[in-house]
PDB file of C-alpha atoms in Angstrom:
ATOM      1  CA  UNK P   1     106.241  82.069  50.182  1.00  0.00           C
ATOM      2  CA  UNK P   2     103.819  82.458  53.087  1.00  0.00           C
ATOM      3  CA  UNK P   3     104.198  85.593  55.174  1.00  0.00           C
ATOM      4  CA  UNK P   4     105.738  85.120  58.625  1.00  0.00           C
ATOM      5  CA  UNK P   5     103.614  87.992  59.938  1.00  0.00           C
ATOM      6  CA  UNK P   6     100.210  89.183  58.737  1.00  0.00           C
ATOM      7  CA  UNK P   7      98.883  91.880  61.069  1.00  0.00           C
ATOM      8  CA  UNK P   8     101.366  94.387  62.474  1.00  0.00           C
ATOM      9  CA  UNK P   9     100.848  96.849  65.313  1.00  0.00           C
ATOM     10  CA  UNK P  10     102.698 100.151  65.620  1.00  0.00           C
ATOM     11  CA  UNK P  11     103.301 101.563  69.097  1.00  0.00           C
ATOM     12  CA  UNK P  12     104.973 104.912  69.665  1.00  0.00           C
ATOM     13  CA  UNK P  13     106.081 107.555  72.096  1.00  0.00           C
ATOM     14  CA  UNK P  14     103.220 110.089  72.391  1.00  0.00           C
ATOM     15  CA  UNK P  15     103.898 113.779  71.739  1.00  0.00           C
ATOM     16  CA  UNK P  16     107.324 113.085  70.279  1.00  0.00           C
ATOM     17  CA  UNK P  17     107.980 114.636  66.875  1.00  0.00           C
ATOM     18  CA  UNK P  18     110.681 112.180  65.856  1.00  0.00           C
ATOM     19  CA  UNK P  19     108.606 109.166  66.859  1.00  0.00           C
ATOM     20  CA  UNK P  20     105.617 110.510  64.913  1.00  0.00           C
ATOM     21  CA  UNK P  21     107.724 110.848  61.773  1.00  0.00           C
ATOM     22  CA  UNK P  22     109.041 107.289  62.126  1.00  0.00           C
ATOM     23  CA  UNK P  23     105.556 105.884  62.763  1.00  0.00           C
ATOM     24  CA  UNK P  24     104.271 107.509  59.589  1.00  0.00           C
ATOM     25  CA  UNK P  25     107.209 106.126  57.586  1.00  0.00           C
ATOM     26  CA  UNK P  26     106.658 102.650  59.029  1.00  0.00           C
ATOM     27  CA  UNK P  27     102.957 102.749  58.185  1.00  0.00           C
ATOM     28  CA  UNK P  28     103.667 103.753  54.573  1.00  0.00           C
ATOM     29  CA  UNK P  29     106.395 101.118  54.253  1.00  0.00           C
ATOM     30  CA  UNK P  30     104.325  98.267  55.702  1.00  0.00           C
ATOM     31  CA  UNK P  31     101.082  99.014  53.876  1.00  0.00           C
ATOM     32  CA  UNK P  32     102.999  99.167  50.578  1.00  0.00           C
ATOM     33  CA  UNK P  33     104.159  95.619  51.298  1.00  0.00           C
ATOM     34  CA  UNK P  34     100.563  94.525  51.802  1.00  0.00           C
ATOM     35  CA  UNK P  35     100.421  94.198  55.586  1.00  0.00           C
ATOM     36  CA  UNK P  36      97.384  95.053  57.681  1.00  0.00           C
ATOM     37  CA  UNK P  37      98.651  97.710  60.081  1.00  0.00           C
ATOM     38  CA  UNK P  38      97.084  98.861  63.343  1.00  0.00           C
ATOM     39  CA  UNK P  39      98.375 101.885  65.255  1.00  0.00           C
ATOM     40  CA  UNK P  40      98.160 102.384  69.005  1.00  0.00           C
ATOM     41  CA  UNK P  41      95.325 104.770  69.766  1.00  0.00           C
ATOM     42  CA  UNK P  42      97.520 107.330  71.587  1.00  0.00           C
ATOM     43  CA  UNK P  43      99.528 107.971  68.408  1.00  0.00           C
ATOM     44  CA  UNK P  44      97.077 106.874  65.678  1.00  0.00           C
ATOM     45  CA  UNK P  45      95.940 110.324  64.585  1.00  0.00           C
ATOM     46  CA  UNK P  46      96.614 111.412  61.815  1.00  0.00           C
ATOM     47  CA  UNK P  47      98.271 108.187  60.562  1.00  0.00           C
ATOM     48  CA  UNK P  48      95.182 105.943  60.332  1.00  0.00           C
ATOM     49  CA  UNK P  49      91.398 106.133  60.534  1.00  0.00           C
ATOM     50  CA  UNK P  50      89.611 105.134  63.719  1.00  0.00           C
ATOM     51  CA  UNK P  51      88.976 101.673  62.261  1.00  0.00           C
ATOM     52  CA  UNK P  52      92.691 100.853  62.486  1.00  0.00           C
ATOM     53  CA  UNK P  53      93.341 102.591  65.803  1.00  0.00           C
ATOM     54  CA  UNK P  54      93.825 100.043  68.591  1.00  0.00           C
ATOM     55  CA  UNK P  55      94.713  99.750  72.270  1.00  0.00           C
ATOM     56  CA  UNK P  56      97.755  97.786  73.411  1.00  0.00           C
ATOM     57  CA  UNK P  57      95.500  94.886  74.393  1.00  0.00           C
ATOM     58  CA  UNK P  58      93.829  94.900  70.970  1.00  0.00           C
ATOM     59  CA  UNK P  59      97.232  94.933  69.275  1.00  0.00           C
ATOM     60  CA  UNK P  60      98.292  91.993  71.433  1.00  0.00           C
ATOM     61  CA  UNK P  61      95.172  90.034  70.528  1.00  0.00           C
ATOM     62  CA  UNK P  62      95.019  90.802  66.814  1.00  0.00           C
ATOM     63  CA  UNK P  63      98.600  91.241  65.617  1.00  0.00           C
ATOM     64  CA  UNK P  64     101.525  88.899  64.962  1.00  0.00           C
ATOM     65  CA  UNK P  65     104.208  91.568  65.330  1.00  0.00           C
ATOM     66  CA  UNK P  66     104.422  94.794  67.317  1.00  0.00           C
ATOM     67  CA  UNK P  67     106.937  97.505  66.417  1.00  0.00           C
ATOM     68  CA  UNK P  68     107.659  99.894  69.287  1.00  0.00           C
ATOM     69  CA  UNK P  69     109.045 103.321  68.359  1.00  0.00           C
ATOM     70  CA  UNK P  70     110.747 105.177  71.208  1.00  0.00           C
ATOM     71  CA  UNK P  71     113.222 104.445  73.956  1.00  0.00           C
ATOM     72  CA  UNK P  72     113.573 101.562  76.374  1.00  0.00           C
ATOM     73  CA  UNK P  73     110.924 103.144  78.597  1.00  0.00           C
ATOM     74  CA  UNK P  74     108.340 102.871  75.832  1.00  0.00           C
ATOM     75  CA  UNK P  75     109.356  99.283  75.207  1.00  0.00           C
ATOM     76  CA  UNK P  76     108.962  98.458  78.902  1.00  0.00           C
ATOM     77  CA  UNK P  77     105.500 100.000  79.086  1.00  0.00           C
ATOM     78  CA  UNK P  78     104.345  98.061  76.028  1.00  0.00           C
ATOM     79  CA  UNK P  79     106.078  94.862  77.129  1.00  0.00           C
ATOM     80  CA  UNK P  80     104.196  94.575  80.418  1.00  0.00           C
ATOM     81  CA  UNK P  81     100.969  94.401  78.392  1.00  0.00           C
ATOM     82  CA  UNK P  82     102.127  92.496  75.315  1.00  0.00           C
ATOM     83  CA  UNK P  83     103.821  89.740  77.345  1.00  0.00           C
ATOM     84  CA  UNK P  84     100.332  88.295  77.969  1.00  0.00           C
ATOM     85  CA  UNK P  85     100.015  87.485  74.271  1.00  0.00           C
ATOM     86  CA  UNK P  86     101.938  85.379  71.760  1.00  0.00           C
ATOM     87  CA  UNK P  87     103.146  88.381  69.775  1.00  0.00           C
ATOM     88  CA  UNK P  88     106.646  89.145  68.525  1.00  0.00           C
ATOM     89  CA  UNK P  89     108.057  92.551  69.489  1.00  0.00           C
ATOM     90  CA  UNK P  90     110.855  94.619  67.949  1.00  0.00           C
ATOM     91  CA  UNK P  91     111.938  98.197  68.683  1.00  0.00           C
ATOM     92  CA  UNK P  92     112.971 101.267  66.695  1.00  0.00           C
ATOM     93  CA  UNK P  93     115.271 103.450  68.780  1.00  0.00           C
ATOM     94  CA  UNK P  94     113.984 106.979  69.334  1.00  0.00           C
ATOM     95  CA  UNK P  95     115.394 107.205  72.855  1.00  0.00           C
ATOM     96  CA  UNK P  96     118.853 107.475  74.391  1.00  0.00           C
ATOM     97  CA  UNK P  97     120.778 104.247  75.024  1.00  0.00           C
ATOM     98  CA  UNK P  98     118.223 101.880  73.512  1.00  0.00           C
ATOM     99  CA  UNK P  99     119.307  98.480  74.875  1.00  0.00           C
ATOM    100  CA  UNK P 100     115.931  97.029  73.831  1.00  0.00           C
ATOM    101  CA  UNK P 101     115.409  98.834  70.526  1.00  0.00           C
ATOM    102  CA  UNK P 102     117.417  97.487  67.588  1.00  0.00           C
ATOM    103  CA  UNK P 103     116.332  99.345  64.464  1.00  0.00           C
ATOM    104  CA  UNK P 104     117.705 102.695  63.273  1.00  0.00           C
ATOM    105  CA  UNK P 105     114.822 105.164  62.780  1.00  0.00           C
ATOM    106  CA  UNK P 106     116.458 106.632  59.680  1.00  0.00           C
ATOM    107  CA  UNK P 107     117.454 103.356  58.012  1.00  0.00           C
ATOM    108  CA  UNK P 108     115.068 100.689  59.249  1.00  0.00           C
ATOM    109  CA  UNK P 109     113.796  99.449  55.867  1.00  0.00           C
ATOM    110  CA  UNK P 110     116.458  96.874  54.960  1.00  0.00           C
ATOM    111  CA  UNK P 111     116.688  95.188  58.358  1.00  0.00           C
ATOM    112  CA  UNK P 112     112.932  95.258  58.912  1.00  0.00           C
ATOM    113  CA  UNK P 113     112.321  93.732  55.479  1.00  0.00           C
ATOM    114  CA  UNK P 114     114.632  90.852  56.444  1.00  0.00           C
ATOM    115  CA  UNK P 115     112.748  90.372  59.708  1.00  0.00           C
ATOM    116  CA  UNK P 116     109.456  90.308  57.816  1.00  0.00           C
ATOM    117  CA  UNK P 117     110.945  87.651  55.531  1.00  0.00           C
ATOM    118  CA  UNK P 118     111.700  85.455  58.551  1.00  0.00           C
ATOM    119  CA  UNK P 119     115.403  86.273  58.812  1.00  0.00           C
ATOM    120  CA  UNK P 120     115.625  87.091  62.499  1.00  0.00           C
ATOM    121  CA  UNK P 121     116.686  85.695  65.847  1.00  0.00           C
ATOM    122  CA  UNK P 122     114.146  85.256  68.613  1.00  0.00           C
ATOM    123  CA  UNK P 123     114.427  85.183  72.378  1.00  0.00           C
ATOM    124  CA  UNK P 124     112.083  85.263  75.327  1.00  0.00           C
ATOM    125  CA  UNK P 125     112.652  87.603  78.267  1.00  0.00           C
ATOM    126  CA  UNK P 126     110.950  86.708  81.533  1.00  0.00           C
ATOM    127  CA  UNK P 127     109.162  89.220  83.767  1.00  0.00           C
ATOM    128  CA  UNK P 128     108.965  89.539  87.542  1.00  0.00           C
ATOM    129  CA  UNK P 129     105.714  89.203  89.445  1.00  0.00           C
ATOM    130  CA  UNK P 130     105.534  91.510  92.468  1.00  0.00           C
ATOM    131  CA  UNK P 131     102.997  91.002  95.270  1.00  0.00           C
ATOM    132  CA  UNK P 132     102.390  93.071  98.414  1.00  0.00           C
ATOM    133  CA  UNK P 133     100.984  91.272 101.473  1.00  0.00           C
ATOM    134  CA  UNK P 134      99.608  92.904 104.611  1.00  0.00           C
ATOM    135  CA  UNK P 135      98.744  90.567 107.494  1.00  0.00           C
ATOM    136  CA  UNK P 136      98.993  87.688 104.984  1.00  0.00           C
ATOM    137  CA  UNK P 137      96.377  89.312 102.710  1.00  0.00           C
ATOM    138  CA  UNK P 138      97.326  90.217  99.133  1.00  0.00           C
ATOM    139  CA  UNK P 139      96.885  93.994  98.804  1.00  0.00           C
ATOM    140  CA  UNK P 140      98.322  94.722  95.343  1.00  0.00           C
ATOM    141  CA  UNK P 141     100.441  93.230  92.569  1.00  0.00           C
ATOM    142  CA  UNK P 142     102.027  94.040  89.225  1.00  0.00           C
ATOM    143  CA  UNK P 143     104.750  92.894  86.854  1.00  0.00           C
ATOM    144  CA  UNK P 144     108.164  94.266  85.899  1.00  0.00           C
ATOM    145  CA  UNK P 145     110.350  93.665  82.858  1.00  0.00           C
ATOM    146  CA  UNK P 146     113.481  95.326  84.231  1.00  0.00           C
ATOM    147  CA  UNK P 147     113.307  95.521  87.994  1.00  0.00           C
ATOM    148  CA  UNK P 148     111.304  95.903  91.167  1.00  0.00           C
ATOM    149  CA  UNK P 149     112.770  98.468  93.567  1.00  0.00           C
ATOM    150  CA  UNK P 150     111.983  98.801  97.266  1.00  0.00           C
ATOM    151  CA  UNK P 151     112.599 102.363  98.441  1.00  0.00           C
ATOM    152  CA  UNK P 152     111.293 105.132 100.663  1.00  0.00           C
ATOM    153  CA  UNK P 153     109.274 107.973  99.193  1.00  0.00           C
ATOM    154  CA  UNK P 154     111.864 110.361 100.616  1.00  0.00           C
ATOM    155  CA  UNK P 155     115.309 110.794  99.078  1.00  0.00           C
ATOM    156  CA  UNK P 156     118.226 109.320 101.056  1.00  0.00           C
ATOM    157  CA  UNK P 157     116.096 107.831 103.808  1.00  0.00           C
ATOM    158  CA  UNK P 158     117.287 104.593 105.385  1.00  0.00           C
ATOM    159  CA  UNK P 159     114.840 101.687 105.782  1.00  0.00           C
ATOM    160  CA  UNK P 160     115.085  98.316 107.524  1.00  0.00           C
ATOM    161  CA  UNK P 161     114.047  94.947 106.104  1.00  0.00           C
ATOM    162  CA  UNK P 162     114.880  91.256 106.051  1.00  0.00           C
ATOM    163  CA  UNK P 163     115.404  89.205 102.881  1.00  0.00           C
ATOM    164  CA  UNK P 164     114.428  85.559 102.438  1.00  0.00           C
ATOM    165  CA  UNK P 165     115.160  83.255  99.489  1.00  0.00           C
ATOM    166  CA  UNK P 166     112.751  80.322  99.207  1.00  0.00           C
ATOM    167  CA  UNK P 167     111.664  81.048 102.803  1.00  0.00           C
ATOM    168  CA  UNK P 168     115.234  80.797 104.094  1.00  0.00           C
ATOM    169  CA  UNK P 169     116.547  83.865 105.907  1.00  0.00           C
ATOM    170  CA  UNK P 170     119.477  85.398 103.973  1.00  0.00           C
ATOM    171  CA  UNK P 171     120.206  88.835 105.448  1.00  0.00           C
ATOM    172  CA  UNK P 172     118.829  91.835 107.275  1.00  0.00           C
ATOM    173  CA  UNK P 173     119.687  95.265 106.012  1.00  0.00           C
ATOM    174  CA  UNK P 174     119.585  98.966 106.707  1.00  0.00           C
ATOM    175  CA  UNK P 175     119.831 100.800 103.400  1.00  0.00           C
ATOM    176  CA  UNK P 176     118.044 103.140 101.012  1.00  0.00           C
ATOM    177  CA  UNK P 177     116.387 100.079  99.490  1.00  0.00           C
ATOM    178  CA  UNK P 178     116.925  97.083  97.252  1.00  0.00           C
ATOM    179  CA  UNK P 179     116.853  96.516  93.462  1.00  0.00           C
ATOM    180  CA  UNK P 180     115.595  93.108  92.336  1.00  0.00           C
ATOM    181  CA  UNK P 181     116.481  92.831  88.654  1.00  0.00           C
ATOM    182  CA  UNK P 182     115.951  90.507  85.705  1.00  0.00           C
ATOM    183  CA  UNK P 183     118.764  89.932  83.180  1.00  0.00           C
ATOM    184  CA  UNK P 184     116.945  92.407  80.918  1.00  0.00           C
ATOM    185  CA  UNK P 185     117.127  95.018  83.670  1.00  0.00           C
ATOM    186  CA  UNK P 186     120.749  94.297  84.553  1.00  0.00           C
ATOM    187  CA  UNK P 187     121.858  97.040  82.130  1.00  0.00           C
ATOM    188  CA  UNK P 188     119.400  99.558  83.582  1.00  0.00           C
ATOM    189  CA  UNK P 189     118.960 100.855  87.148  1.00  0.00           C
ATOM    190  CA  UNK P 190     120.744  97.823  88.591  1.00  0.00           C
ATOM    191  CA  UNK P 191     123.885  98.641  86.597  1.00  0.00           C
ATOM    192  CA  UNK P 192     123.874 102.197  87.937  1.00  0.00           C
ATOM    193  CA  UNK P 193     123.692 100.756  91.454  1.00  0.00           C
ATOM    194  CA  UNK P 194     126.771  98.581  90.929  1.00  0.00           C
ATOM    195  CA  UNK P 195     124.942  95.388  89.996  1.00  0.00           C
ATOM    196  CA  UNK P 196     126.268  92.725  87.594  1.00  0.00           C
ATOM    197  CA  UNK P 197     125.443  92.500  83.897  1.00  0.00           C
ATOM    198  CA  UNK P 198     123.484  89.279  83.281  1.00  0.00           C
ATOM    199  CA  UNK P 199     123.218  87.719  79.843  1.00  0.00           C
ATOM    200  CA  UNK P 200     119.504  87.636  78.904  1.00  0.00           C
ATOM    201  CA  UNK P 201     119.724  83.868  78.383  1.00  0.00           C
ATOM    202  CA  UNK P 202     120.409  83.331  82.087  1.00  0.00           C
ATOM    203  CA  UNK P 203     117.586  82.139  84.324  1.00  0.00           C
ATOM    204  CA  UNK P 204     118.685  84.376  87.165  1.00  0.00           C
ATOM    205  CA  UNK P 205     117.762  87.499  89.106  1.00  0.00           C
ATOM    206  CA  UNK P 206     120.032  89.850  91.020  1.00  0.00           C
ATOM    207  CA  UNK P 207     119.526  91.576  94.366  1.00  0.00           C
ATOM    208  CA  UNK P 208     121.407  94.881  94.493  1.00  0.00           C
ATOM    209  CA  UNK P 209     121.496  96.878  97.771  1.00  0.00           C
ATOM    210  CA  UNK P 210     121.042 100.637  97.497  1.00  0.00           C
ATOM    211  CA  UNK P 211     123.593 102.464  99.683  1.00  0.00           C
ATOM    212  CA  UNK P 212     123.707  99.830 102.463  1.00  0.00           C
ATOM    213  CA  UNK P 213     124.850 100.820 105.941  1.00  0.00           C
ATOM    214  CA  UNK P 214     127.638  98.225 105.890  1.00  0.00           C
ATOM    215  CA  UNK P 215     130.776  97.717 103.825  1.00  0.00           C
ATOM    216  CA  UNK P 216     130.195  93.968 103.503  1.00  0.00           C
ATOM    217  CA  UNK P 217     126.864  94.116 101.650  1.00  0.00           C
ATOM    218  CA  UNK P 218     127.240  93.024  98.018  1.00  0.00           C
ATOM    219  CA  UNK P 219     124.981  92.194  95.063  1.00  0.00           C
ATOM    220  CA  UNK P 220     123.633  88.651  95.093  1.00  0.00           C
ATOM    221  CA  UNK P 221     122.585  86.570  92.057  1.00  0.00           C
ATOM    222  CA  UNK P 222     120.063  83.766  92.593  1.00  0.00           C
ATOM    223  CA  UNK P 223     118.128  81.317  90.444  1.00  0.00           C
ATOM    224  CA  UNK P 224     115.116  82.966  88.849  1.00  0.00           C
ATOM    225  CA  UNK P 225     112.894  80.122  90.012  1.00  0.00           C
ATOM    226  CA  UNK P 226     113.527  81.253  93.582  1.00  0.00           C
ATOM    227  CA  UNK P 227     110.973  83.199  95.584  1.00  0.00           C
ATOM    228  CA  UNK P 228     112.348  86.406  97.081  1.00  0.00           C
ATOM    229  CA  UNK P 229     110.541  87.758 100.127  1.00  0.00           C
ATOM    230  CA  UNK P 230     111.292  91.105 101.749  1.00  0.00           C
ATOM    231  CA  UNK P 231     109.868  91.543 105.249  1.00  0.00           C
ATOM    232  CA  UNK P 232     109.692  95.229 106.202  1.00  0.00           C
ATOM    233  CA  UNK P 233     110.481  96.127 109.777  1.00  0.00           C
ATOM    234  CA  UNK P 234     107.531  97.586 111.728  1.00  0.00           C
ATOM    235  CA  UNK P 235     110.035 100.147 113.032  1.00  0.00           C
ATOM    236  CA  UNK P 236     110.236 101.930 109.657  1.00  0.00           C
ATOM    237  CA  UNK P 237     108.964 105.481 110.167  1.00  0.00           C
ATOM    238  CA  UNK P 238     108.408 106.570 106.563  1.00  0.00           C
ATOM    239  CA  UNK P 239     106.074 105.720 103.702  1.00  0.00           C
ATOM    240  CA  UNK P 240     107.563 103.021 101.483  1.00  0.00           C
ATOM    241  CA  UNK P 241     107.094 102.068  97.848  1.00  0.00           C
ATOM    242  CA  UNK P 242     107.877  99.320  95.383  1.00  0.00           C
ATOM    243  CA  UNK P 243     108.531 100.667  91.898  1.00  0.00           C
ATOM    244  CA  UNK P 244     108.094  98.381  88.863  1.00  0.00           C
ATOM    245  CA  UNK P 245     110.220  99.569  85.917  1.00  0.00           C
ATOM    246  CA  UNK P 246     109.867 103.124  87.314  1.00  0.00           C
ATOM    247  CA  UNK P 247     106.364 103.174  85.784  1.00  0.00           C
ATOM    248  CA  UNK P 248     104.109 101.469  88.317  1.00  0.00           C
ATOM    249  CA  UNK P 249     104.298 102.296  92.025  1.00  0.00           C
ATOM    250  CA  UNK P 250     102.893  99.992  94.703  1.00  0.00           C
ATOM    251  CA  UNK P 251     102.462 101.502  98.172  1.00  0.00           C
ATOM    252  CA  UNK P 252     103.720  99.466 101.142  1.00  0.00           C
ATOM    253  CA  UNK P 253     103.582 100.026 104.891  1.00  0.00           C
ATOM    254  CA  UNK P 254     105.939  99.084 107.741  1.00  0.00           C
ATOM    255  CA  UNK P 255     105.379  95.412 108.548  1.00  0.00           C
ATOM    256  CA  UNK P 256     104.281  94.476 105.003  1.00  0.00           C
ATOM    257  CA  UNK P 257     105.836  91.622 103.073  1.00  0.00           C
ATOM    258  CA  UNK P 258     106.902  91.836  99.423  1.00  0.00           C
ATOM    259  CA  UNK P 259     107.067  88.632  97.393  1.00  0.00           C
ATOM    260  CA  UNK P 260     108.972  88.754  94.105  1.00  0.00           C
ATOM    261  CA  UNK P 261     109.232  85.785  91.748  1.00  0.00           C
ATOM    262  CA  UNK P 262     109.517  84.917  88.091  1.00  0.00           C
ATOM    263  CA  UNK P 263     106.283  85.552  86.243  1.00  0.00           C
ATOM    264  CA  UNK P 264     104.743  83.039  83.874  1.00  0.00           C
ATOM    265  CA  UNK P 265     104.566  85.851  81.324  1.00  0.00           C
ATOM    266  CA  UNK P 266     107.411  86.209  78.816  1.00  0.00           C
ATOM    267  CA  UNK P 267     108.199  88.909  76.293  1.00  0.00           C
ATOM    268  CA  UNK P 268     108.845  87.433  72.841  1.00  0.00           C
ATOM    269  CA  UNK P 269     111.512  89.635  71.268  1.00  0.00           C
ATOM    270  CA  UNK P 270     112.816  89.382  67.710  1.00  0.00           C
ATOM    271  CA  UNK P 271     116.080  90.875  66.478  1.00  0.00           C
ATOM    272  CA  UNK P 272     117.672  91.386  63.061  1.00  0.00           C
ATOM    273  CA  UNK P 273     119.737  88.339  62.079  1.00  0.00           C
ATOM    274  CA  UNK P 274     123.037  90.170  62.686  1.00  0.00           C
ATOM    275  CA  UNK P 275     122.059  91.035  66.288  1.00  0.00           C
ATOM    276  CA  UNK P 276     124.716  90.392  68.949  1.00  0.00           C
ATOM    277  CA  UNK P 277     124.108  91.093  72.638  1.00  0.00           C
ATOM    278  CA  UNK P 278     127.806  91.682  73.263  1.00  0.00           C
ATOM    279  CA  UNK P 279     128.019  94.078  70.342  1.00  0.00           C
ATOM    280  CA  UNK P 280     125.150  96.037  71.921  1.00  0.00           C
ATOM    281  CA  UNK P 281     127.088  96.192  75.195  1.00  0.00           C
ATOM    282  CA  UNK P 282     130.207  97.424  73.412  1.00  0.00           C
ATOM    283  CA  UNK P 283     128.305 100.161  71.611  1.00  0.00           C
ATOM    284  CA  UNK P 284     126.069 101.346  74.451  1.00  0.00           C
ATOM    285  CA  UNK P 285     128.690 101.184  77.215  1.00  0.00           C
ATOM    286  CA  UNK P 286     131.592 102.442  75.085  1.00  0.00           C
ATOM    287  CA  UNK P 287     133.749  99.394  75.661  1.00  0.00           C
ATOM    288  CA  UNK P 288     137.061  99.298  73.825  1.00  0.00           C
ATOM    289  CA  UNK P 289     137.404  97.897  70.312  1.00  0.00           C
ATOM    290  CA  UNK P 290     139.495  94.844  69.453  1.00  0.00           C
ATOM    291  CA  UNK P 291     143.258  95.289  69.869  1.00  0.00           C
ATOM    292  CA  UNK P 292     144.270  92.738  67.229  1.00  0.00           C
TER     293      UNK P 292
END
C-alpha cells in the first residue's frame, strides 16, 4: 500500500520541556516507520542534525504532513504560515484547552498510526485577511486564523468607529473595540466576549462588540464572503491597534480604515477518524453528559 504521507515536519513549542520530550518521541516513532522527518529549526537541536532542521516555510514546501506540538497558540502561529501550502496539519496537545490539537502527548502512537494509514477526517479552515488603509493607501496587512481585534493600546479606553458590511453602513459604536472572528476562533477570545460558537463548517464570521456603551449592541454573524470595513473616527485620542490571533499587531491611527475579509488561504487540518467537534466542545467546555 502506498504511503499517504512521505515527508513529515515536526513543529514545537520552544523552551518547553514537555514539548521537547514529545518531539523526541515523535521523531523516534516516525523514523522507525520509515518516514523522512524534518524538525522546525527553533526546536531541532538535539533531535536532528542541521541537514534535517527546517524553517516553517521549508516544512510547508517539502512536507506532506506537519505535526504541531504545543497549545492552540502554537498551532495558530504555524497555521498562518502553513496555510500558504498544500500540507496537512495535526496537533499534539501540550497546552491548556487545546481546541485545535487532537492527539494525547502520552498516547499518540495508535491514533497517529491510523492517520498515517489514511484513516482520518479532513477539513479546511479559512483565514481572515486584514488590511489597514490610510488616506486610501494600503499601509499594512496580515492574516488571522482565529480573529482580528480592534482595540486601544490602553486598557479600558473607549474608541469610536463605524462598521460597514459590503460597503453598506451597519452601525456606529463607542466601545473598547470589536472582535471579528472566524468559526475556528469562535471558541477563543470571541467566546470570552460573549460571542456565538460557530461550527467550523460554516462560511460565516462574527462581529462581537467589546464592552459597548449601549445595552442594545449584540454580536452579529455575517456571510464570510462579505467585506467588513471599520472606519475609525478622527476624534479618537489614543493609539489604536489591530491584533491578529494575539500574535501580530498592526498599528492604526484615528481616521484609518480597516478592511477584513475571507482570505484565499485555508488551513488543511486532519483529525483522527473518531474526531467529533461536538465531543470536543463537551470536553473542553465541561458540558453535561447524556441524561439517558
